[in-house]
XYZ file of C-alpha atoms in Angstrom:
186
model
C 1.194 0.270 -15.091
C -0.995 3.314 -14.598
C -0.169 6.335 -16.729
C 0.678 9.470 -14.726
C -1.859 12.215 -14.031
C 0.544 14.959 -15.116
C 1.143 16.434 -18.522
C 4.710 15.213 -19.069
C 5.153 12.790 -21.994
C 5.765 9.145 -21.070
C 8.646 7.597 -23.020
C 8.575 3.936 -24.077
C 11.832 2.231 -25.025
C 14.631 -0.171 -24.188
C 16.736 2.491 -22.445
C 16.896 2.312 -18.660
C 15.901 5.988 -18.356
C 12.591 5.402 -20.202
C 9.372 5.714 -18.215
C 8.218 2.378 -19.663
C 11.373 0.286 -20.001
C 11.125 -2.739 -22.319
C 14.754 -3.744 -21.761
C 14.131 -7.440 -22.506
C 13.041 -6.809 -26.117
C 16.006 -6.350 -28.478
C 13.626 -5.193 -31.265
C 12.662 -2.108 -29.234
C 14.743 1.023 -29.799
C 16.373 2.792 -26.847
C 13.747 5.533 -27.281
C 10.903 3.934 -29.192
C 7.610 5.826 -28.774
C 6.007 8.566 -26.732
C 2.700 8.488 -24.851
C 1.219 11.905 -24.306
C -1.861 13.128 -22.501
C -4.111 15.534 -24.397
C -7.063 16.593 -22.268
C -8.686 13.407 -20.975
C -7.230 11.295 -23.795
C -3.843 9.668 -24.411
C -1.986 9.501 -27.698
C 0.934 7.402 -28.851
C 3.470 8.877 -31.236
C 6.398 7.468 -33.161
C 7.932 10.412 -34.939
C 10.732 8.341 -36.442
C 12.101 7.483 -32.986
C 12.185 3.729 -33.553
C 13.997 1.694 -36.169
C 11.345 -1.066 -36.321
C 8.257 1.103 -35.984
C 5.328 1.166 -33.582
C 2.063 -0.585 -34.420
C -1.462 0.063 -33.122
C -4.000 -2.712 -33.666
C -1.696 -4.272 -36.239
C -1.189 -1.137 -38.345
C 2.108 0.722 -38.505
C 1.871 4.065 -36.780
C 2.748 7.163 -38.745
C 2.820 10.275 -36.574
C 0.333 10.240 -33.699
C -2.691 8.087 -32.782
C -5.395 8.803 -30.170
C -5.737 5.687 -28.023
C -9.101 4.072 -27.381
C -9.930 1.513 -24.728
C -8.755 -1.901 -25.946
C -6.168 -0.633 -28.442
C -3.071 -2.823 -28.598
C 0.284 -1.148 -29.227
C 3.245 -3.203 -30.371
C 6.824 -2.074 -29.887
C 9.289 -4.659 -31.139
C 7.920 -8.034 -30.027
C 6.104 -6.584 -27.005
C 2.360 -5.902 -27.081
C 0.837 -3.389 -24.690
C -2.932 -3.122 -24.222
C -4.310 0.334 -23.455
C -7.132 0.435 -20.931
C -8.923 3.770 -20.637
C -10.141 4.747 -17.178
C -13.852 5.228 -16.643
C -14.850 8.839 -17.279
C -14.907 10.990 -14.157
C -18.525 11.868 -14.916
C -19.633 8.238 -15.092
C -22.756 7.650 -13.087
C -23.334 4.694 -10.834
C -26.265 2.472 -11.693
C -27.775 0.676 -8.735
C -29.650 -2.601 -8.942
C -28.357 -4.019 -12.204
C -26.382 -7.188 -12.530
C -24.701 -8.937 -15.360
C -25.947 -12.444 -15.965
C -23.927 -15.009 -17.871
C -25.748 -16.506 -20.864
C -26.192 -20.260 -21.140
C -23.209 -21.847 -22.902
C -22.517 -25.222 -24.440
C -19.503 -27.168 -23.144
C -17.610 -26.383 -26.366
C -18.350 -22.646 -26.108
C -17.261 -22.677 -22.483
C -13.922 -24.339 -23.353
C -13.291 -21.735 -26.093
C -14.153 -18.944 -23.656
C -11.779 -20.307 -20.999
C -8.974 -20.567 -23.588
C -9.699 -17.001 -24.797
C -9.452 -15.680 -21.222
C -6.483 -17.802 -20.082
C -4.008 -14.854 -20.387
C -6.096 -13.062 -17.712
C -5.626 -15.842 -15.128
C -2.963 -13.960 -13.168
C -5.210 -10.935 -12.780
C -2.779 -8.648 -14.624
C -4.307 -5.483 -16.045
C -2.285 -5.651 -19.251
C -3.356 -9.068 -20.513
C -4.784 -9.527 -23.988
C -7.115 -12.345 -25.016
C -5.636 -15.445 -26.651
C -5.498 -15.481 -30.450
C -7.587 -17.832 -32.575
C -4.451 -19.891 -33.272
C -3.591 -20.162 -29.562
C -7.130 -21.290 -28.761
C -7.127 -23.799 -31.625
C -3.786 -25.252 -30.500
C -4.894 -25.526 -26.867
C -8.216 -27.202 -27.694
C -7.017 -29.189 -30.737
C -9.554 -27.503 -33.014
C -9.290 -25.841 -36.383
C -9.045 -22.056 -36.475
C -12.341 -22.047 -38.414
C -14.060 -23.967 -35.590
C -12.719 -21.432 -33.086
C -14.020 -18.548 -35.230
C -17.454 -20.190 -35.398
C -17.605 -20.558 -31.610
C -16.382 -16.977 -31.102
C -19.069 -15.578 -33.447
C -21.687 -17.379 -31.362
C -20.129 -16.121 -28.118
C -20.042 -12.537 -29.449
C -23.804 -12.799 -30.045
C -24.573 -14.453 -26.701
C -22.712 -11.709 -24.819
C -24.113 -8.913 -27.038
C -20.774 -7.646 -28.359
C -21.149 -8.605 -32.030
C -21.598 -4.967 -33.107
C -18.444 -3.660 -31.406
C -15.401 -2.779 -33.529
C -13.250 -5.798 -34.356
C -10.309 -4.598 -32.241
C -12.532 -4.292 -29.140
C -14.802 -7.342 -29.420
C -12.459 -10.033 -28.046
C -11.317 -7.922 -25.095
C -14.903 -6.995 -24.165
C -15.982 -10.644 -24.443
C -13.208 -11.688 -22.063
C -14.149 -8.913 -19.617
C -17.819 -9.890 -19.657
C -17.002 -13.581 -19.256
C -15.073 -12.783 -16.081
C -17.506 -10.136 -14.766
C -20.596 -12.302 -15.199
C -19.007 -15.392 -13.702
C -19.376 -17.315 -16.964
C -15.829 -18.397 -16.160
C -13.802 -17.995 -12.980
C -10.358 -18.724 -11.554
C -11.171 -22.404 -11.002
C -11.715 -22.851 -14.749
C -8.055 -22.005 -15.386
C -6.902 -24.794 -13.052
C -8.737 -27.554 -14.934
């Protein structure tokens, strides 16, 4: 879903009249949280609207939070990834290309498992968790973490904030062609 260009708040909740209706999630309140545009930024607020609380990047929200690209909001059992649009003043760079780094077979399998939630092309997907990857590949969570640390370095994202790293790695893996749609079929 694309947030509106206007200045009206966007209401998230289970109620049918909400702008973002999460009717399938019984843990979401009828009116759960409010997304609001402030200048070029968006904020999420939970001013006591929900009974179970709203979480951003795993931390319970108190009051209002300015959203950054890659933030994950959780209302009830539903996670929503926030993707910030490119700034209107962004310049176009001509002649550059992203090149996928060389990967071992094991790193490639971990990368495919990390990106599997993106296979449908949905804009609101979030990368697989370490546990999901470990279960899919029959590895320990520690082995997955070791491979991910190496992948973060190979793709140059090791210095990004923790809550952004995995999403950026998945984006780069898809953009560079390190993995593609055929990898999800195997």
